């Protein structure tokens, strides 16, 4: 049934587990819009009939005299505040909460760090030990974009790809991505994963998704970030089998930073 509506609405390819909720929400909103359309259209027809010229030969410059519409406005505004504060904000908190992953899921999750810049993406993997090395502004250089502390043993096996034309990920495992930016506000968006998270300088914001289908998926920047904004769409998420992913990762081991 969901597939039928996804096709009907022309929704883009879905390649993540979490994305199904997004598609369902889009479908529900369409039902709501249909209901609103029918309701407002009925009112429109009623208004045409009620205020027809034969019944109102002379225009009335006063219009409505009651206060019902004012009260209605306040009620509608109140409902919108409840929707935003009571539903939208807590739901977003719930959806983006990485601590909500089950212990098994978070144990096998792939954790990466993505740093956006004008006009490309950079990625860091924690390496074999699964721990990111400490970062410090002082160590940032052309070959160490993330400023990994060379004195921290946890950072020795970190893998940096910059700029990353491709961000490789294994299929079927949750991905926790810490998003930040080197310069201006960007936004990491992968439509196939139904994931969007602003990349804000000075902040390290976690987001997560679970790829379910192998393939190449375009990464977009969802914030107009400068004159080369569109070239950020040159980035791809490469979702592949665990074996291929391990091979790719092994090919990067030993290089503190690799350039694509
Ligand atoms: Cu951007």
mmCIF file with all atom_site columns, C-alpha atoms in Angstrom, residues 46-195:
data_model
loop_
_atom_site.group_PDB
_atom_site.id
_atom_site.type_symbol
_atom_site.label_atom_id
_atom_site.label_alt_id
_atom_site.label_comp_id
_atom_site.label_asym_id
_atom_site.label_entity_id
_atom_site.label_seq_id
_atom_site.pdbx_PDB_ins_code
_atom_site.Cartn_x
_atom_site.Cartn_y
_atom_site.Cartn_z
_atom_site.occupancy
_atom_site.B_iso_or_equiv
_atom_site.pdbx_formal_charge
_atom_site.auth_seq_id
_atom_site.auth_comp_id
_atom_site.auth_asym_id
_atom_site.auth_atom_id
_atom_site.pdbx_PDB_model_num
ATOM 1   C CA . UNK A 1 46  ? -21.315 28.293 0.097  1.00 0.00 ? 46  UNK A CA 1
ATOM 2   C CA . UNK A 1 47  ? -19.852 31.841 0.150  1.00 0.00 ? 47  UNK A CA 1
ATOM 3   C CA . UNK A 1 48  ? -20.548 32.308 -3.580 1.00 0.00 ? 48  UNK A CA 1
ATOM 4   C CA . UNK A 1 49  ? -24.159 31.257 -3.036 1.00 0.00 ? 49  UNK A CA 1
ATOM 5   C CA . UNK A 1 50  ? -24.680 33.112 0.273  1.00 0.00 ? 50  UNK A CA 1
ATOM 6   C CA . UNK A 1 51  ? -23.276 36.437 -0.943 1.00 0.00 ? 51  UNK A CA 1
ATOM 7   C CA . UNK A 1 52  ? -24.725 36.334 -4.438 1.00 0.00 ? 52  UNK A CA 1
ATOM 8   C CA . UNK A 1 53  ? -25.625 39.633 -6.156 1.00 0.00 ? 53  UNK A CA 1
ATOM 9   C CA . UNK A 1 54  ? -29.398 39.049 -6.160 1.00 0.00 ? 54  UNK A CA 1
ATOM 10  C CA . UNK A 1 55  ? -29.449 38.671 -2.400 1.00 0.00 ? 55  UNK A CA 1
ATOM 11  C CA . UNK A 1 56  ? -26.954 41.515 -1.761 1.00 0.00 ? 56  UNK A CA 1
ATOM 12  C CA . UNK A 1 57  ? -27.699 44.175 -4.387 1.00 0.00 ? 57  UNK A CA 1
ATOM 13  C CA . UNK A 1 58  ? -25.791 46.819 -2.423 1.00 0.00 ? 58  UNK A CA 1
ATOM 14  C CA . UNK A 1 59  ? -22.255 46.337 -1.130 1.00 0.00 ? 59  UNK A CA 1
ATOM 15  C CA . UNK A 1 60  ? -21.941 46.401 2.655  1.00 0.00 ? 60  UNK A CA 1
ATOM 16  C CA . UNK A 1 61  ? -18.820 48.344 3.648  1.00 0.00 ? 61  UNK A CA 1
ATOM 17  C CA . UNK A 1 62  ? -18.960 47.159 7.268  1.00 0.00 ? 62  UNK A CA 1
ATOM 18  C CA . UNK A 1 63  ? -18.665 43.466 6.539  1.00 0.00 ? 63  UNK A CA 1
ATOM 19  C CA . UNK A 1 64  ? -18.574 41.121 9.510  1.00 0.00 ? 64  UNK A CA 1
ATOM 20  C CA . UNK A 1 65  ? -19.733 42.670 12.783 1.00 0.00 ? 65  UNK A CA 1
ATOM 21  C CA . UNK A 1 66  ? -19.305 39.723 15.155 1.00 0.00 ? 66  UNK A CA 1
ATOM 22  C CA . UNK A 1 67  ? -16.068 38.725 16.851 1.00 0.00 ? 67  UNK A CA 1
ATOM 23  C CA . UNK A 1 68  ? -16.208 35.003 16.144 1.00 0.00 ? 68  UNK A CA 1
ATOM 24  C CA . UNK A 1 69  ? -13.478 35.238 13.487 1.00 0.00 ? 69  UNK A CA 1
ATOM 25  C CA . UNK A 1 70  ? -11.130 36.977 15.945 1.00 0.00 ? 70  UNK A CA 1
ATOM 26  C CA . UNK A 1 71  ? -11.655 34.221 18.504 1.00 0.00 ? 71  UNK A CA 1
ATOM 27  C CA . UNK A 1 72  ? -11.151 31.598 15.799 1.00 0.00 ? 72  UNK A CA 1
ATOM 28  C CA . UNK A 1 73  ? -7.819  33.172 14.840 1.00 0.00 ? 73  UNK A CA 1
ATOM 29  C CA . UNK A 1 74  ? -6.651  32.894 18.447 1.00 0.00 ? 74  UNK A CA 1
ATOM 30  C CA . UNK A 1 75  ? -7.808  29.262 18.639 1.00 0.00 ? 75  UNK A CA 1
ATOM 31  C CA . UNK A 1 76  ? -6.021  28.396 15.347 1.00 0.00 ? 76  UNK A CA 1
ATOM 32  C CA . UNK A 1 77  ? -2.816  30.095 16.566 1.00 0.00 ? 77  UNK A CA 1
ATOM 33  C CA . UNK A 1 78  ? -3.112  28.149 19.841 1.00 0.00 ? 78  UNK A CA 1
ATOM 34  C CA . UNK A 1 79  ? -3.507  24.846 17.989 1.00 0.00 ? 79  UNK A CA 1
ATOM 35  C CA . UNK A 1 80  ? -0.435  25.664 15.894 1.00 0.00 ? 80  UNK A CA 1
ATOM 36  C CA . UNK A 1 81  ? 1.628   26.371 19.007 1.00 0.00 ? 81  UNK A CA 1
ATOM 37  C CA . UNK A 1 82  ? 0.514   23.013 20.453 1.00 0.00 ? 82  UNK A CA 1
ATOM 38  C CA . UNK A 1 83  ? 1.444   21.239 17.180 1.00 0.00 ? 83  UNK A CA 1
ATOM 39  C CA . UNK A 1 84  ? 4.883   22.844 17.142 1.00 0.00 ? 84  UNK A CA 1
ATOM 40  C CA . UNK A 1 85  ? 5.823   22.683 20.818 1.00 0.00 ? 85  UNK A CA 1
ATOM 41  C CA . UNK A 1 86  ? 3.840   19.591 21.791 1.00 0.00 ? 86  UNK A CA 1
ATOM 42  C CA . UNK A 1 87  ? 4.444   17.426 18.726 1.00 0.00 ? 87  UNK A CA 1
ATOM 43  C CA . UNK A 1 88  ? 6.979   18.670 16.148 1.00 0.00 ? 88  UNK A CA 1
ATOM 44  C CA . UNK A 1 89  ? 9.823   19.536 18.538 1.00 0.00 ? 89  UNK A CA 1
ATOM 45  C CA . UNK A 1 90  ? 9.539   16.378 20.728 1.00 0.00 ? 90  UNK A CA 1
ATOM 46  C CA . UNK A 1 91  ? 9.135   14.168 17.625 1.00 0.00 ? 91  UNK A CA 1
ATOM 47  C CA . UNK A 1 92  ? 12.233  15.673 16.068 1.00 0.00 ? 92  UNK A CA 1
ATOM 48  C CA . UNK A 1 93  ? 14.085  15.137 19.353 1.00 0.00 ? 93  UNK A CA 1
ATOM 49  C CA . UNK A 1 94  ? 12.946  11.514 19.330 1.00 0.00 ? 94  UNK A CA 1
ATOM 50  C CA . UNK A 1 95  ? 13.784  10.903 15.665 1.00 0.00 ? 95  UNK A CA 1
ATOM 51  C CA . UNK A 1 96  ? 17.272  12.392 15.861 1.00 0.00 ? 96  UNK A CA 1
ATOM 52  C CA . UNK A 1 97  ? 18.215  10.974 19.277 1.00 0.00 ? 97  UNK A CA 1
ATOM 53  C CA . UNK A 1 98  ? 21.189  8.648  18.778 1.00 0.00 ? 98  UNK A CA 1
ATOM 54  C CA . UNK A 1 99  ? 20.904  7.313  22.332 1.00 0.00 ? 99  UNK A CA 1
ATOM 55  C CA . UNK A 1 100 ? 17.622  5.738  21.256 1.00 0.00 ? 100 UNK A CA 1
ATOM 56  C CA . UNK A 1 101 ? 19.488  3.088  19.218 1.00 0.00 ? 101 UNK A CA 1
ATOM 57  C CA . UNK A 1 102 ? 19.222  -0.349 20.809 1.00 0.00 ? 102 UNK A CA 1
ATOM 58  C CA . UNK A 1 103 ? 22.435  -1.648 22.492 1.00 0.00 ? 103 UNK A CA 1
ATOM 59  C CA . UNK A 1 104 ? 22.959  -4.128 19.590 1.00 0.00 ? 104 UNK A CA 1
ATOM 60  C CA . UNK A 1 105 ? 22.425  -1.404 17.008 1.00 0.00 ? 105 UNK A CA 1
ATOM 61  C CA . UNK A 1 106 ? 24.752  1.083  18.653 1.00 0.00 ? 106 UNK A CA 1
ATOM 62  C CA . UNK A 1 107 ? 27.383  -1.671 19.079 1.00 0.00 ? 107 UNK A CA 1
ATOM 63  C CA . UNK A 1 108 ? 27.455  -2.323 15.330 1.00 0.00 ? 108 UNK A CA 1
ATOM 64  C CA . UNK A 1 109 ? 26.849  1.270  14.263 1.00 0.00 ? 109 UNK A CA 1
ATOM 65  C CA . UNK A 1 110 ? 29.345  2.904  11.951 1.00 0.00 ? 110 UNK A CA 1
ATOM 66  C CA . UNK A 1 111 ? 30.367  6.259  13.381 1.00 0.00 ? 111 UNK A CA 1
ATOM 67  C CA . UNK A 1 112 ? 31.758  8.888  11.057 1.00 0.00 ? 112 UNK A CA 1
ATOM 68  C CA . UNK A 1 113 ? 32.417  12.584 11.162 1.00 0.00 ? 113 UNK A CA 1
ATOM 69  C CA . UNK A 1 114 ? 31.463  14.805 8.246  1.00 0.00 ? 114 UNK A CA 1
ATOM 70  C CA . UNK A 1 115 ? 32.803  18.310 7.880  1.00 0.00 ? 115 UNK A CA 1
ATOM 71  C CA . UNK A 1 116 ? 31.378  20.508 5.154  1.00 0.00 ? 116 UNK A CA 1
ATOM 72  C CA . UNK A 1 117 ? 33.319  23.317 3.539  1.00 0.00 ? 117 UNK A CA 1
ATOM 73  C CA . UNK A 1 118 ? 32.956  25.642 0.586  1.00 0.00 ? 118 UNK A CA 1
ATOM 74  C CA . UNK A 1 119 ? 32.370  23.587 -1.607 1.00 0.00 ? 119 UNK A CA 1
ATOM 75  C CA . UNK A 1 120 ? 32.898  19.952 -0.708 1.00 0.00 ? 120 UNK A CA 1
ATOM 76  C CA . UNK A 1 121 ? 32.529  17.316 1.979  1.00 0.00 ? 121 UNK A CA 1
ATOM 77  C CA . UNK A 1 122 ? 35.229  15.800 4.167  1.00 0.00 ? 122 UNK A CA 1
ATOM 78  C CA . UNK A 1 123 ? 34.860  12.605 6.128  1.00 0.00 ? 123 UNK A CA 1
ATOM 79  C CA . UNK A 1 124 ? 36.714  10.974 9.004  1.00 0.00 ? 124 UNK A CA 1
ATOM 80  C CA . UNK A 1 125 ? 36.468  7.349  10.114 1.00 0.00 ? 125 UNK A CA 1
ATOM 81  C CA . UNK A 1 126 ? 37.671  6.323  13.584 1.00 0.00 ? 126 UNK A CA 1
ATOM 82  C CA . UNK A 1 127 ? 39.733  3.398  12.230 1.00 0.00 ? 127 UNK A CA 1
ATOM 83  C CA . UNK A 1 128 ? 40.177  -0.074 13.768 1.00 0.00 ? 128 UNK A CA 1
ATOM 84  C CA . UNK A 1 129 ? 39.969  1.060  17.407 1.00 0.00 ? 129 UNK A CA 1
ATOM 85  C CA . UNK A 1 130 ? 36.557  2.636  16.792 1.00 0.00 ? 130 UNK A CA 1
ATOM 86  C CA . UNK A 1 131 ? 37.619  5.787  18.632 1.00 0.00 ? 131 UNK A CA 1
ATOM 87  C CA . UNK A 1 132 ? 38.223  9.203  17.129 1.00 0.00 ? 132 UNK A CA 1
ATOM 88  C CA . UNK A 1 133 ? 41.500  10.870 18.080 1.00 0.00 ? 133 UNK A CA 1
ATOM 89  C CA . UNK A 1 134 ? 41.394  14.223 19.839 1.00 0.00 ? 134 UNK A CA 1
ATOM 90  C CA . UNK A 1 135 ? 41.181  17.292 17.649 1.00 0.00 ? 135 UNK A CA 1
ATOM 91  C CA . UNK A 1 136 ? 42.853  20.639 18.063 1.00 0.00 ? 136 UNK A CA 1
ATOM 92  C CA . UNK A 1 137 ? 42.858  23.746 15.883 1.00 0.00 ? 137 UNK A CA 1
ATOM 93  C CA . UNK A 1 138 ? 46.675  23.886 16.096 1.00 0.00 ? 138 UNK A CA 1
ATOM 94  C CA . UNK A 1 139 ? 47.123  20.669 14.123 1.00 0.00 ? 139 UNK A CA 1
ATOM 95  C CA . UNK A 1 140 ? 44.959  21.623 11.165 1.00 0.00 ? 140 UNK A CA 1
ATOM 96  C CA . UNK A 1 141 ? 46.941  21.511 7.937  1.00 0.00 ? 141 UNK A CA 1
ATOM 97  C CA . UNK A 1 142 ? 46.432  20.560 4.306  1.00 0.00 ? 142 UNK A CA 1
ATOM 98  C CA . UNK A 1 143 ? 47.147  16.927 5.159  1.00 0.00 ? 143 UNK A CA 1
ATOM 99  C CA . UNK A 1 144 ? 45.265  16.998 8.481  1.00 0.00 ? 144 UNK A CA 1
ATOM 100 C CA . UNK A 1 145 ? 42.022  18.759 7.777  1.00 0.00 ? 145 UNK A CA 1
ATOM 101 C CA . UNK A 1 146 ? 40.360  17.512 10.957 1.00 0.00 ? 146 UNK A CA 1
ATOM 102 C CA . UNK A 1 147 ? 43.259  18.659 13.136 1.00 0.00 ? 147 UNK A CA 1
ATOM 103 C CA . UNK A 1 148 ? 43.765  15.225 14.680 1.00 0.00 ? 148 UNK A CA 1
ATOM 104 C CA . UNK A 1 149 ? 46.246  15.369 17.564 1.00 0.00 ? 149 UNK A CA 1
ATOM 105 C CA . UNK A 1 150 ? 49.324  13.339 16.470 1.00 0.00 ? 150 UNK A CA 1
ATOM 106 C CA . UNK A 1 151 ? 50.117  12.633 20.131 1.00 0.00 ? 151 UNK A CA 1
ATOM 107 C CA . UNK A 1 152 ? 46.802  10.881 20.767 1.00 0.00 ? 152 UNK A CA 1
ATOM 108 C CA . UNK A 1 153 ? 47.178  7.141  20.075 1.00 0.00 ? 153 UNK A CA 1
ATOM 109 C CA . UNK A 1 154 ? 43.424  6.886  19.347 1.00 0.00 ? 154 UNK A CA 1
ATOM 110 C CA . UNK A 1 155 ? 43.927  9.179  16.355 1.00 0.00 ? 155 UNK A CA 1
ATOM 111 C CA . UNK A 1 156 ? 46.779  7.269  14.715 1.00 0.00 ? 156 UNK A CA 1
ATOM 112 C CA . UNK A 1 157 ? 44.470  4.940  12.820 1.00 0.00 ? 157 UNK A CA 1
ATOM 113 C CA . UNK A 1 158 ? 41.871  7.594  11.977 1.00 0.00 ? 158 UNK A CA 1
ATOM 114 C CA . UNK A 1 159 ? 41.127  7.814  8.291  1.00 0.00 ? 159 UNK A CA 1
ATOM 115 C CA . UNK A 1 160 ? 40.460  11.174 6.701  1.00 0.00 ? 160 UNK A CA 1
ATOM 116 C CA . UNK A 1 161 ? 39.203  11.595 3.181  1.00 0.00 ? 161 UNK A CA 1
ATOM 117 C CA . UNK A 1 162 ? 39.273  15.160 1.973  1.00 0.00 ? 162 UNK A CA 1
ATOM 118 C CA . UNK A 1 163 ? 37.641  16.257 -0.112 1.00 0.00 ? 163 UNK A CA 1
ATOM 119 C CA . UNK A 1 164 ? 35.430  13.181 -0.134 1.00 0.00 ? 164 UNK A CA 1
ATOM 120 C CA . UNK A 1 165 ? 33.796  12.738 -3.524 1.00 0.00 ? 165 UNK A CA 1
ATOM 121 C CA . UNK A 1 166 ? 32.538  9.458  -2.087 1.00 0.00 ? 166 UNK A CA 1
ATOM 122 C CA . UNK A 1 167 ? 31.597  8.560  1.450  1.00 0.00 ? 167 UNK A CA 1
ATOM 123 C CA . UNK A 1 168 ? 31.600  4.781  1.741  1.00 0.00 ? 168 UNK A CA 1
ATOM 124 C CA . UNK A 1 169 ? 29.253  2.989  4.125  1.00 0.00 ? 169 UNK A CA 1
ATOM 125 C CA . UNK A 1 170 ? 28.254  -0.640 4.662  1.00 0.00 ? 170 UNK A CA 1
ATOM 126 C CA . UNK A 1 171 ? 24.663  -1.692 3.998  1.00 0.00 ? 171 UNK A CA 1
ATOM 127 C CA . UNK A 1 172 ? 22.296  -2.724 6.824  1.00 0.00 ? 172 UNK A CA 1
ATOM 128 C CA . UNK A 1 173 ? 24.142  -1.023 9.671  1.00 0.00 ? 173 UNK A CA 1
ATOM 129 C CA . UNK A 1 174 ? 23.081  2.131  11.463 1.00 0.00 ? 174 UNK A CA 1
ATOM 130 C CA . UNK A 1 175 ? 25.292  5.089  10.661 1.00 0.00 ? 175 UNK A CA 1
ATOM 131 C CA . UNK A 1 176 ? 25.913  7.801  13.229 1.00 0.00 ? 176 UNK A CA 1
ATOM 132 C CA . UNK A 1 177 ? 27.280  10.888 11.505 1.00 0.00 ? 177 UNK A CA 1
ATOM 133 C CA . UNK A 1 178 ? 28.586  13.885 13.423 1.00 0.00 ? 178 UNK A CA 1
ATOM 134 C CA . UNK A 1 179 ? 28.019  16.880 11.182 1.00 0.00 ? 179 UNK A CA 1
ATOM 135 C CA . UNK A 1 180 ? 29.931  20.128 11.347 1.00 0.00 ? 180 UNK A CA 1
ATOM 136 C CA . UNK A 1 181 ? 31.326  22.817 9.083  1.00 0.00 ? 181 UNK A CA 1
ATOM 137 C CA . UNK A 1 182 ? 34.674  24.493 8.499  1.00 0.00 ? 182 UNK A CA 1
ATOM 138 C CA . UNK A 1 183 ? 33.347  27.818 7.276  1.00 0.00 ? 183 UNK A CA 1
ATOM 139 C CA . UNK A 1 184 ? 29.702  28.770 6.698  1.00 0.00 ? 184 UNK A CA 1
ATOM 140 C CA . UNK A 1 185 ? 26.412  26.990 7.377  1.00 0.00 ? 185 UNK A CA 1
ATOM 141 C CA . UNK A 1 186 ? 25.913  24.037 5.055  1.00 0.00 ? 186 UNK A CA 1
ATOM 142 C CA . UNK A 1 187 ? 23.395  21.205 5.303  1.00 0.00 ? 187 UNK A CA 1
ATOM 143 C CA . UNK A 1 188 ? 24.094  17.524 4.804  1.00 0.00 ? 188 UNK A CA 1
ATOM 144 C CA . UNK A 1 189 ? 21.197  16.076 2.828  1.00 0.00 ? 189 UNK A CA 1
ATOM 145 C CA . UNK A 1 190 ? 20.863  12.646 1.293  1.00 0.00 ? 190 UNK A CA 1
ATOM 146 C CA . UNK A 1 191 ? 17.404  12.333 -0.192 1.00 0.00 ? 191 UNK A CA 1
ATOM 147 C CA . UNK A 1 192 ? 17.570  8.536  -0.587 1.00 0.00 ? 192 UNK A CA 1
ATOM 148 C CA . UNK A 1 193 ? 18.305  8.253  3.151  1.00 0.00 ? 193 UNK A CA 1
ATOM 149 C CA . UNK A 1 194 ? 15.655  10.884 4.018  1.00 0.00 ? 194 UNK A CA 1
ATOM 150 C CA . UNK A 1 195 ? 18.235  12.623 6.179  1.00 0.00 ? 195 UNK A CA 1
#
